[in-house]
């Protein structure tokens, strides 16, 4: 009998202490204490304590917001909370005198577009300070990548199909980034668009492409030696051909700026990339699209392809004749 | 027996102490339930906060745009019909939409307003005035003329100035007070402007100046500033002009424009002297106000857009198969 009593006593002693230790452990492991309700009755001491906790709460929340932002800027998926599909705009860019100007005015356009994620891919061995600073100052959702096209493949002396069309490796890198950073099962709705840094885009265009189910198409001005090129639409509202003069029999006789693809389609076909070599002039777009969609899948936008909402403008190369051999102007001033 | 008593006491004491301790801890953790709820919605909280942040930024932006207590900027843009006109005006309008208190004066080189520009301006969302003034034939650049042959846009800019002077003279009360502080800038439709530029020029007393990128055959041209004053101009072409500065490199106060009614652009001026023909009526080099960090930052670029190649279009036109002219480009 004494043994039983002792045993009972032991249990009754140990039990509350184990419970206590467990609770304290849990509390220690939980740094985020919620905001206390104002009407809580309690000792004045605990009330003061709760006020302090409230402050640390806010600070910690701010911290979390900031951390998320930084993480996002350095290539992590942005948070999805809105119903609006995200526009992933891929812009390859390379260093030349007008680069900063081009990116500046493109930024001024893109800043008007909601729920846009800008992927800027530099054709450079390293991300340049100029582009980094420019992107940071925009306040936009962006991802800054870089990949250098091997110089021997850029050289004009090589025959056409040995050269890689400009921007190909950069666009492919952006596609790879999307595939590696966005989970196709996360239910994320998005559309991918390739926007070169010297074209001109109307704001209407972005809202047209936002609701792309598979791939959408529209006219583009100043390509193919015409006022505009456009898909041919039949009475059922389906694409059946291409209104172009230059090789209208290409599988997709359309400019890079003339189509957008649903993100899920990109993610579900991970082998689809722009072909690097052996691509005839004008077939670059087809090299990607033929792995993704057929002609009948295409959705015509811009009022059944009757309005021009994007212009393939090209900026003149400035004649820096007065710079001379040594450079007349101060090299430290960024242009 | 002693042992038992001791044990009993110890046990009772122990039990009371632990009970009190437990009660104390439970009081501290009284809100554990709420904690758990908050844990699960941490992500929601973050998204919610970010949305709130964005809403606030939007609010700040729109309230900045609605700001009426900053000096107004009148931007005069001469424009003429060519293939890239709509594209140029489109991307220019995207820049202007970000600038608070901006009034765009678009002057077409045309005998009457065109529907392209009329419709475009109406849909732009900007505050604007649509004018037109045809350049006399002898002053107009002909097809095939190099762009530097004759100065362009003089008549249109003068028309803009005329409208401003007329409007300024008729203004009363609050409007007149607002015009006292206003600034005038000449923005060609193919250049590229950063948003910061407009904030630099907003507070101009007479004439303010800054560097311009990609002009005069150089990476940039700029006024050289010493002790806060412009002492000379850094340019690679004809530095002996009174004001060797590009149209995009200066802004003038509306007050100066009003008090110097004879100041206008001389359409017959030699190439490169167009700016000087206007500025010499208003100011001397001494009085220029240097902006953009004492003229060390490039905030505007003199970009030029290539003329699109239309050889296939031309060939089709000859066959009568040109692209649908009803589709506006």
XYZ file of C-alpha atoms in Angstrom:
664
model
C 0.000 0.000 0.000
C 2.666 2.549 0.804
C 4.196 1.774 -2.531
C 1.000 2.580 -4.346
C 0.544 5.762 -2.415
C 4.086 6.781 -3.132
C 3.624 6.015 -6.760
C 0.448 8.037 -6.906
C 2.173 10.888 -5.167
C 5.003 10.758 -7.647
C 2.630 10.899 -10.579
C 0.693 13.782 -9.115
C 3.919 15.688 -8.586
C 5.385 15.061 -12.005
C 2.222 15.614 -14.061
C 1.720 19.342 -13.546
C 5.383 20.039 -14.164
C 5.418 18.156 -17.460
C 2.326 20.023 -18.549
C 3.909 23.301 -17.580
C 7.139 22.574 -19.392
C 5.246 21.598 -22.530
C 3.287 24.818 -22.559
C 6.342 26.962 -22.000
C 8.116 25.208 -24.838
C 5.309 25.911 -27.237
C 5.182 29.518 -26.261
C 8.915 29.941 -26.710
C 8.709 28.433 -30.175
C 6.068 30.889 -31.259
C 7.540 34.358 -31.767
C 4.528 35.927 -33.403
C 2.072 36.792 -30.732
C -1.149 38.301 -31.981
C -2.500 41.722 -31.240
C -4.298 41.611 -27.942
C -7.889 42.654 -27.814
C -8.310 45.970 -26.094
C -11.110 44.798 -23.842
C -9.068 42.091 -22.220
C -9.370 42.221 -18.463
C -6.342 41.347 -16.507
C -3.761 42.556 -14.153
C -2.260 45.893 -15.104
C 1.105 44.215 -15.523
C -0.171 41.820 -18.133
C -1.869 44.698 -19.933
C 1.418 46.563 -20.205
C 3.056 43.459 -21.447
C 0.413 43.027 -24.082
C 1.033 46.542 -25.336
C 4.703 45.741 -25.792
C 3.847 42.587 -27.610
C 1.610 44.578 -29.931
C 4.525 46.763 -30.969
C 6.862 43.903 -31.634
C 4.051 42.339 -33.621
C 3.819 45.295 -35.962
C 7.555 45.494 -36.354
C 7.740 41.834 -37.096
C 4.961 42.124 -39.651
C 6.780 44.948 -41.387
C 9.890 42.860 -41.376
C 8.087 40.019 -43.001
C 6.656 42.259 -45.699
C 10.111 43.592 -46.459
C 11.722 40.200 -46.529
C 9.088 38.944 -48.908
C 9.704 41.878 -51.192
C 13.448 41.390 -51.289
C 12.989 37.700 -51.844
C 10.654 38.444 -54.677
C 13.026 40.869 -56.303
C 15.733 38.266 -56.358
C 13.766 35.747 -58.349
C 11.114 34.198 -56.196
C 7.469 33.829 -57.054
C 5.329 36.831 -56.222
C 2.372 36.291 -53.921
C -0.910 35.600 -55.610
C -3.952 37.026 -53.988
C -5.923 38.771 -56.717
C -8.223 37.263 -59.286
C -6.465 39.139 -62.109
C -4.120 36.944 -64.186
C -0.523 38.131 -64.008
C 1.171 39.392 -67.130
C 4.707 38.066 -67.321
C 6.466 40.396 -69.739
C 9.838 39.143 -70.957
C 12.208 41.816 -72.256
C 15.666 40.907 -73.537
C 17.997 43.897 -73.549
C 21.583 44.629 -74.482
C 24.014 47.413 -73.871
C 24.123 50.245 -76.395
C 23.860 54.057 -76.121
C 20.055 54.145 -76.308
C 19.521 51.302 -73.813
C 18.741 53.468 -70.792
C 16.410 55.667 -72.836
C 14.547 52.656 -74.242
C 14.136 51.027 -70.861
C 13.027 54.352 -69.350
C 10.188 54.893 -71.761
C 9.188 51.238 -71.644
C 9.028 51.566 -67.866
C 6.807 54.631 -68.191
C 4.394 52.520 -70.221
C 4.519 49.383 -68.060
C 3.970 51.348 -64.855
C 0.370 51.841 -65.960
C -0.339 48.120 -66.250
C -1.668 46.367 -63.124
C -0.539 42.902 -62.004
C 2.505 42.887 -64.240
C 5.693 40.965 -63.623
C 8.588 42.228 -65.712
C 11.401 39.806 -66.524
C 14.365 41.780 -67.841
C 17.132 39.603 -69.253
C 20.414 41.287 -70.105
C 22.683 39.987 -72.828
C 25.691 40.366 -70.587
C 28.109 38.303 -68.546
C 26.934 40.115 -65.425
C 23.913 42.142 -64.486
C 24.839 45.764 -65.018
C 24.528 48.432 -62.359
C 22.593 50.732 -64.668
C 19.791 48.251 -65.296
C 19.742 47.136 -61.659
C 19.340 50.707 -60.476
C 16.746 51.510 -63.109
C 14.625 48.500 -62.148
C 14.903 49.200 -58.440
C 13.743 52.774 -58.918
C 10.638 51.751 -60.835
C 8.977 50.144 -57.829
C 7.638 47.475 -60.156
C 7.398 43.720 -59.715
C 10.447 42.564 -61.627
C 13.005 39.817 -62.023
C 16.446 40.716 -63.292
C 18.308 37.966 -65.145
C 21.249 37.777 -67.489
C 22.859 35.425 -69.961
C 25.525 36.311 -72.471
C 25.145 35.211 -76.062
C 28.524 33.675 -76.985
C 30.307 36.384 -79.036
C 31.228 34.024 -81.830
C 27.564 33.343 -82.457
C 26.725 37.021 -82.618
C 29.201 37.850 -85.324
C 27.636 38.988 -88.562
C 30.250 37.378 -90.692
C 28.801 33.957 -90.021
C 26.114 32.630 -92.337
C 22.617 33.535 -91.257
C 21.609 30.221 -89.757
C 24.786 29.844 -87.748
C 23.934 33.052 -85.929
C 21.550 32.997 -83.034
C 18.807 35.569 -83.591
C 19.216 38.330 -81.030
C 17.432 37.833 -77.753
C 16.850 34.089 -78.185
C 19.017 32.883 -75.342
C 17.635 35.619 -73.132
C 14.007 34.728 -73.845
C 14.753 31.072 -73.260
C 16.334 31.868 -69.926
C 13.216 33.738 -68.873
C 11.052 30.772 -69.895
C 13.273 28.520 -67.864
C 13.002 30.828 -64.873
C 9.219 30.728 -65.054
C 9.242 26.949 -65.267
C 11.599 26.627 -62.317
C 9.937 29.172 -60.066
C 6.245 28.764 -60.634
C 4.512 25.582 -59.610
C 2.035 24.549 -62.278
C -0.193 23.093 -59.591
C -0.338 26.308 -57.569
C -3.342 27.531 -59.553
C -1.443 30.610 -60.604
C -3.043 32.309 -63.581
C -0.704 34.099 -65.923
C 0.091 35.070 -69.468
C 3.551 35.326 -71.034
C 4.410 38.088 -73.517
C 7.693 38.896 -75.237
C 8.222 42.648 -75.338
C 11.342 43.991 -77.007
C 12.673 47.196 -75.519
C 12.349 49.336 -78.635
C 8.747 48.608 -79.610
C 5.759 50.730 -78.665
C 2.838 49.214 -76.757
C -0.587 50.668 -76.108
C -2.151 50.077 -72.697
C -5.156 48.461 -74.345
C -2.908 45.682 -75.645
C -2.081 44.424 -72.176
C -5.716 44.155 -71.199
C -6.473 42.285 -74.422
C -3.814 39.663 -73.770
C -4.577 39.222 -70.075
C -7.445 36.814 -70.772
C -5.555 34.440 -73.025
C -6.642 30.841 -72.588
C -4.011 29.171 -74.759
C -2.395 31.628 -77.177
C -3.728 34.894 -78.532
C -2.705 36.891 -81.584
C -3.199 40.405 -82.997
C -1.816 42.730 -85.697
C 1.610 44.351 -85.413
C 2.539 47.582 -87.225
C 5.697 48.155 -89.285
C 6.788 44.551 -89.709
C 7.422 42.579 -92.840
C 7.789 45.750 -94.877
C 4.093 46.552 -94.441
C 2.027 49.091 -92.557
C 1.000 46.124 -90.457
C 0.902 42.343 -90.548
C -2.063 40.523 -89.145
C -3.608 37.062 -88.861
C -6.449 36.210 -91.210
C -9.696 35.530 -89.381
C -12.567 33.555 -90.871
C -16.257 34.001 -90.217
C -16.107 31.632 -87.244
C -13.565 33.890 -85.568
C -10.683 31.451 -86.086
C -7.232 32.073 -87.540
C -6.838 30.399 -90.904
C -3.843 32.187 -92.377
C -1.573 35.201 -92.265
C -1.880 38.516 -94.053
C 1.815 39.013 -94.780
C 3.926 39.363 -97.889
C 7.076 37.889 -96.460
C 6.653 34.091 -96.452
C 2.980 33.825 -95.458
C 3.340 30.041 -95.412
C 5.348 29.964 -92.241
C 3.552 27.915 -89.552
C 3.175 31.150 -87.558
C 3.850 34.153 -89.736
C 3.750 36.549 -86.819
C 6.152 38.906 -85.070
C 7.392 38.401 -81.516
C 5.196 41.282 -80.428
C 2.089 39.814 -81.987
C 1.225 36.945 -79.651
C 0.933 35.958 -76.004
C 0.820 32.495 -74.436
C -0.977 31.268 -71.348
C 1.491 30.466 -68.583
C -0.016 27.068 -67.845
C 0.676 26.066 -71.424
C 4.313 27.085 -71.036
C 4.607 25.166 -67.785
C 2.863 22.070 -69.103
C 5.200 21.781 -72.095
C 8.630 22.178 -70.554
C 10.419 21.208 -73.757
C 9.111 24.173 -75.720
C 11.815 26.791 -76.259
C 12.905 29.101 -79.050
C 15.181 27.159 -81.347
C 18.739 28.430 -81.130
C 20.369 27.434 -84.373
C 19.332 26.666 -87.877
C 16.377 29.015 -87.749
C 15.557 30.734 -91.021
C 14.815 34.425 -90.895
C 11.255 34.960 -89.716
C 10.818 31.459 -88.299
C 11.883 32.223 -84.751
C 8.368 32.671 -83.459
C 7.225 29.482 -85.176
C 10.043 27.536 -83.546
C 8.373 28.133 -80.182
C 4.710 28.244 -81.094
C 4.609 25.025 -83.084
C 5.494 23.126 -79.901
C 2.696 24.814 -77.988
C -0.392 25.338 -80.127
C -1.989 24.665 -83.469
C -3.568 27.293 -85.682
C -7.054 26.461 -84.472
C -6.036 27.077 -80.841
C -5.231 30.716 -81.537
C -7.516 33.367 -80.070
C -7.795 36.545 -82.136
C -7.765 39.785 -80.118
C -7.893 43.507 -80.947
C -11.433 43.413 -82.313
C -10.914 40.262 -84.358
C -7.499 41.487 -85.477
C -8.716 44.726 -87.000
C -6.999 47.192 -84.642
C -3.319 47.973 -84.315
C -2.292 48.100 -80.652
C 1.459 47.522 -80.946
C 4.053 49.084 -83.241
C 7.375 47.565 -84.163
C 9.268 50.847 -83.880
C 13.045 50.867 -84.166
C 15.245 53.557 -82.697
C 17.961 55.076 -84.845
C 21.458 54.444 -83.805
C 22.785 57.800 -82.653
C 25.753 59.060 -84.651
C 28.341 59.725 -82.014
C 30.735 61.264 -84.527
C 31.933 64.018 -82.253
C 33.025 61.701 -79.482
C 36.238 60.983 -81.278
C 38.602 58.194 -80.410
C 39.107 59.027 -76.768
C 35.557 60.059 -75.986
C 34.859 63.737 -75.699
C 32.312 63.491 -72.925
C 32.851 62.526 -69.319
C 32.709 58.752 -69.120
C 31.435 58.750 -65.574
C 28.154 60.408 -66.524
C 25.593 57.696 -67.150
C 23.622 57.999 -70.380
C 5.910 7.904 10.493
C 8.158 10.901 10.394
C 9.076 10.036 6.882
C 5.502 9.816 5.897
C 4.626 13.100 7.439
C 7.518 14.764 5.727
C 6.591 13.210 2.452
C 2.998 14.224 2.830
C 3.972 17.817 3.539
C 6.407 17.867 0.733
C 3.849 16.417 -1.571
C 1.192 18.912 -0.589
C 3.597 21.825 -0.913
C 4.818 20.563 -4.221
C 1.289 20.111 -5.480
C 0.218 23.603 -4.444
C 3.279 25.170 -5.994
C 2.848 23.393 -9.275
C -0.840 24.158 -9.352
C -0.156 27.844 -8.816
C 2.548 27.773 -11.451
C 0.229 26.139 -13.940
C -2.521 28.627 -13.289
C -0.069 31.484 -13.752
C 1.184 30.041 -17.053
C -2.317 29.449 -18.312
C -3.214 33.032 -17.560
C -0.239 34.176 -19.611
C -1.215 31.965 -22.469
C -4.897 32.691 -22.193
C -5.007 33.761 -25.848
C -3.433 30.661 -27.277
C -6.478 30.068 -29.353
C -6.171 33.400 -31.132
C -2.485 32.720 -31.684
C -3.238 29.599 -33.588
C -5.695 31.402 -35.830
C -3.158 34.062 -36.583
C -0.500 31.520 -37.392
C -2.566 29.948 -40.090
C -3.500 33.252 -41.643
C 0.042 34.634 -41.574
C 0.283 34.315 -45.318
C -3.093 35.910 -45.723
C -1.933 38.708 -43.495
C 1.097 39.294 -45.640
C -0.912 39.342 -48.846
C -3.458 41.583 -47.217
C -0.745 43.967 -46.099
C 0.835 44.053 -49.500
C -2.494 44.792 -51.079
C -3.025 47.546 -48.560
C 0.418 48.872 -49.335
C -0.313 48.935 -52.991
C -3.636 50.613 -52.428
C -1.900 53.246 -50.387
C 0.733 53.747 -53.047
C -2.015 54.147 -55.598
C -3.725 56.626 -53.368
C -0.492 58.538 -52.948
C 0.067 58.480 -56.683
C -3.408 59.683 -57.555
C -3.357 62.258 -54.828
C -0.019 63.420 -56.179
C -1.520 63.691 -59.608
C -4.427 65.619 -58.191
C -2.008 67.974 -56.461
C -2.994 71.449 -57.411
C -0.445 73.297 -55.341
C 2.543 72.604 -57.595
C 3.426 74.790 -60.575
C 1.852 73.693 -63.811
C 3.973 72.520 -66.711
C 2.835 73.391 -70.226
C 4.417 71.004 -72.696
C 4.393 72.126 -76.331
C 4.780 69.270 -78.808
C 4.848 69.943 -82.527
C 3.831 66.886 -84.513
C 3.336 65.915 -88.136
C 1.721 63.049 -89.938
C 3.927 60.120 -90.737
C 3.736 56.375 -90.138
C 5.165 56.386 -86.643
C 3.180 59.408 -85.440
C 0.559 57.504 -83.468
C 3.174 55.233 -81.899
C 5.306 58.203 -80.846
C 2.371 60.092 -79.365
C 1.203 56.925 -77.578
C 4.402 56.287 -75.729
C 4.854 59.975 -75.025
C 1.406 60.109 -73.441
C 2.330 57.183 -71.189
C 5.163 59.276 -69.782
C 3.032 62.393 -69.350
C 0.287 60.486 -67.547
C 2.661 60.108 -64.592
C 3.363 63.832 -64.264
C 1.066 65.905 -62.016
C -0.240 69.263 -63.228
C 0.856 68.751 -66.837
C -0.980 70.456 -69.668
C -0.101 69.108 -73.106
C -0.265 71.473 -76.064
C -0.132 69.458 -79.278
C 0.352 71.495 -82.449
C -0.083 69.670 -85.730
C 1.755 70.678 -88.879
C -1.477 70.628 -90.788
C -4.095 73.026 -92.193
C -6.708 71.451 -89.952
C -6.811 69.027 -87.015
C -6.563 65.403 -88.110
C -8.911 62.733 -86.793
C -5.990 60.544 -85.719
C -4.674 63.152 -83.307
C -8.130 64.338 -82.261
C -9.275 60.841 -81.313
C -5.961 60.002 -79.754
C -5.949 63.033 -77.461
C -9.538 62.483 -76.445
C -8.708 58.947 -75.307
C -5.364 59.818 -73.734
C -6.632 60.838 -70.313
C -4.445 63.933 -70.297
C -5.279 67.615 -69.996
C -4.574 68.947 -73.462
C -5.008 71.677 -76.039
C -5.099 70.685 -79.689
C -3.804 73.298 -82.139
C -2.620 73.241 -85.711
C -0.442 75.394 -87.928
C 0.814 74.551 -91.380
C 4.478 75.142 -92.184
C 4.819 77.249 -95.342
C 5.986 75.165 -98.276
C 9.337 76.843 -98.698
C 10.266 76.118 -95.098
C 9.068 72.554 -95.135
C 11.453 69.622 -95.449
C 10.830 67.783 -98.660
C 10.914 64.035 -99.120
C 14.512 62.988 -99.302
C 15.857 66.084 -97.556
C 18.228 65.316 -94.721
C 16.662 66.144 -91.376
C 19.197 68.820 -90.598
C 18.483 70.903 -93.656
C 15.712 73.061 -92.307
C 14.738 73.659 -88.714
C 11.479 71.891 -87.951
C 8.575 72.813 -85.792
C 9.248 76.556 -85.456
C 5.796 77.616 -86.645
C 4.096 75.073 -84.460
C 6.002 76.098 -81.343
C 5.250 79.729 -82.033
C 1.581 78.823 -82.339
C 1.795 77.182 -78.933
C 3.370 80.314 -77.497
C 0.663 82.457 -79.076
C -2.040 80.362 -77.448
C -0.313 80.573 -74.086
C 0.024 84.337 -74.290
C -3.619 84.701 -75.248
C -4.743 82.409 -72.466
C -2.450 84.130 -69.976
C -3.743 87.577 -70.828
C -7.349 86.468 -70.374
C -6.786 84.707 -67.070
C -8.100 86.150 -63.829
C -7.938 85.546 -60.103
C -6.817 82.077 -59.031
C -5.998 80.996 -62.566
C -3.785 84.031 -63.101
C -1.985 83.276 -59.858
C -1.400 79.694 -60.995
C 0.025 80.921 -64.282
C 2.528 83.115 -62.458
C 4.408 80.002 -61.455
C 3.866 77.923 -64.588
C 6.649 76.570 -66.767
C 6.816 75.967 -70.521
C 8.742 73.062 -72.068
C 9.181 72.108 -75.702
C 8.993 68.330 -76.033
C 9.445 66.758 -79.437
C 7.418 63.635 -79.989
C 10.331 61.285 -80.614
C 12.523 62.089 -77.630
C 12.598 60.121 -74.388
C 11.861 61.848 -71.079
C 12.399 60.528 -67.563
C 9.830 61.414 -64.932
C 12.438 63.128 -62.813
C 13.033 65.707 -65.534
C 9.633 67.275 -65.007
C 10.212 67.707 -61.310
C 13.534 69.387 -62.060
C 11.999 71.916 -64.417
C 8.912 72.637 -62.368
C 10.501 75.427 -60.360
C 11.953 77.711 -63.004
C 12.218 81.449 -62.468
C 13.384 82.474 -65.940
C 15.118 79.746 -67.939
C 16.445 76.491 -66.551
C 18.839 74.155 -68.328
C 20.186 70.599 -68.052
C 22.114 67.979 -70.062
C 20.593 66.178 -73.049
C 21.716 62.667 -74.010
C 22.584 61.397 -77.495
C 22.633 64.743 -79.263
C 25.118 66.819 -81.241
C 26.977 63.702 -82.254
C 27.883 62.975 -78.657
C 26.747 60.866 -75.757
C 25.414 64.023 -74.182
C 25.642 67.792 -74.383
C 25.462 69.919 -71.294
C 25.984 73.346 -69.779
C 29.113 73.563 -67.681
C 28.407 74.887 -64.209
C 30.849 76.637 -61.895
C 29.844 78.093 -58.554
C 26.215 77.426 -59.352
C 26.297 79.385 -62.611
C 26.528 78.323 -66.231
C 29.868 79.481 -67.580
C 29.986 77.742 -70.955
C 28.503 74.858 -72.898
C 29.989 71.434 -73.461
C 29.070 70.541 -77.001
C 30.835 68.998 -79.958
C 29.149 71.106 -82.617
C 29.418 74.863 -83.088
C 29.974 75.805 -79.452
C 29.998 79.463 -80.393
C 26.291 79.708 -80.812
C 24.629 82.053 -78.258
C 22.835 79.035 -76.765
C 24.320 75.795 -78.039
C 21.618 73.767 -76.370
C 19.006 71.386 -77.723
C 15.276 72.106 -77.630
C 14.906 69.397 -75.009
C 17.526 70.920 -72.759
C 15.743 73.961 -71.359
C 12.439 75.191 -69.950
C 11.155 78.741 -69.613
C 8.802 80.253 -67.097
C 5.434 81.340 -68.450
C 6.073 84.680 -66.819
C 9.127 85.216 -69.053
C 7.090 84.269 -72.099
C 4.370 86.752 -71.175
C 6.697 89.614 -70.329
C 8.646 89.159 -73.568
C 5.943 89.100 -76.240
C 8.499 89.393 -79.045
C 10.232 86.146 -78.084
C 9.582 83.514 -80.725
C 11.374 80.927 -82.791
C 12.863 82.164 -86.044
C 11.914 79.637 -88.716
C 14.518 81.076 -91.065
C 17.337 80.676 -88.579
C 20.418 78.714 -89.540
C 20.494 75.094 -88.524
C 21.260 74.820 -84.829
C 20.322 78.394 -84.080
C 16.627 77.821 -83.562
C 16.921 77.589 -79.795
C 19.170 80.648 -79.640
C 16.719 82.672 -81.739
C 14.173 82.201 -78.963
C 16.291 82.240 -75.837
C 18.253 85.376 -76.593
C 15.056 87.382 -76.124
C 14.607 86.011 -72.650
C 17.866 85.581 -70.838
C 21.640 85.814 -70.806
C 23.911 82.898 -69.989
C 24.501 84.313 -66.524
C 20.847 84.043 -65.587
C 20.413 80.421 -66.590
C 19.290 78.140 -63.761
C 21.183 74.833 -63.834
C 19.165 71.734 -62.902
C 19.782 67.962 -62.760
C 22.406 68.084 -60.048
C 24.174 71.132 -61.479
C 23.942 69.639 -64.964
C 25.637 66.359 -64.235
C 22.715 63.942 -64.757
C 21.141 62.956 -68.051
C 17.352 62.932 -67.661
C 16.316 63.337 -71.303
C 17.540 61.631 -74.463
C 17.346 62.884 -78.023
C 16.237 59.562 -79.470
C 15.122 59.333 -83.101
C 12.866 56.676 -84.540
C 13.760 54.909 -87.771
C 11.498 55.344 -90.702
C 9.837 51.951 -91.178
C 10.692 50.197 -94.428
C 7.634 50.077 -96.600
C 8.964 48.536 -99.768
C 6.523 45.639 -99.657
C 3.668 47.943 -98.855
C 4.621 50.197 -101.751
C 4.789 47.225 -104.071
C 1.353 46.088 -102.966
C -0.086 49.574 -103.316
C 1.023 49.589 -106.928
C -0.939 46.413 -107.474
C -3.894 47.884 -105.686
C -3.498 45.377 -102.856
C -2.262 47.684 -100.142
C -3.233 47.044 -96.522
C -6.649 48.238 -95.447
C -6.430 52.037 -95.192
C -9.303 52.025 -92.700
C -7.089 50.354 -90.150
C -5.374 53.196 -88.336
C -1.695 52.699 -87.681
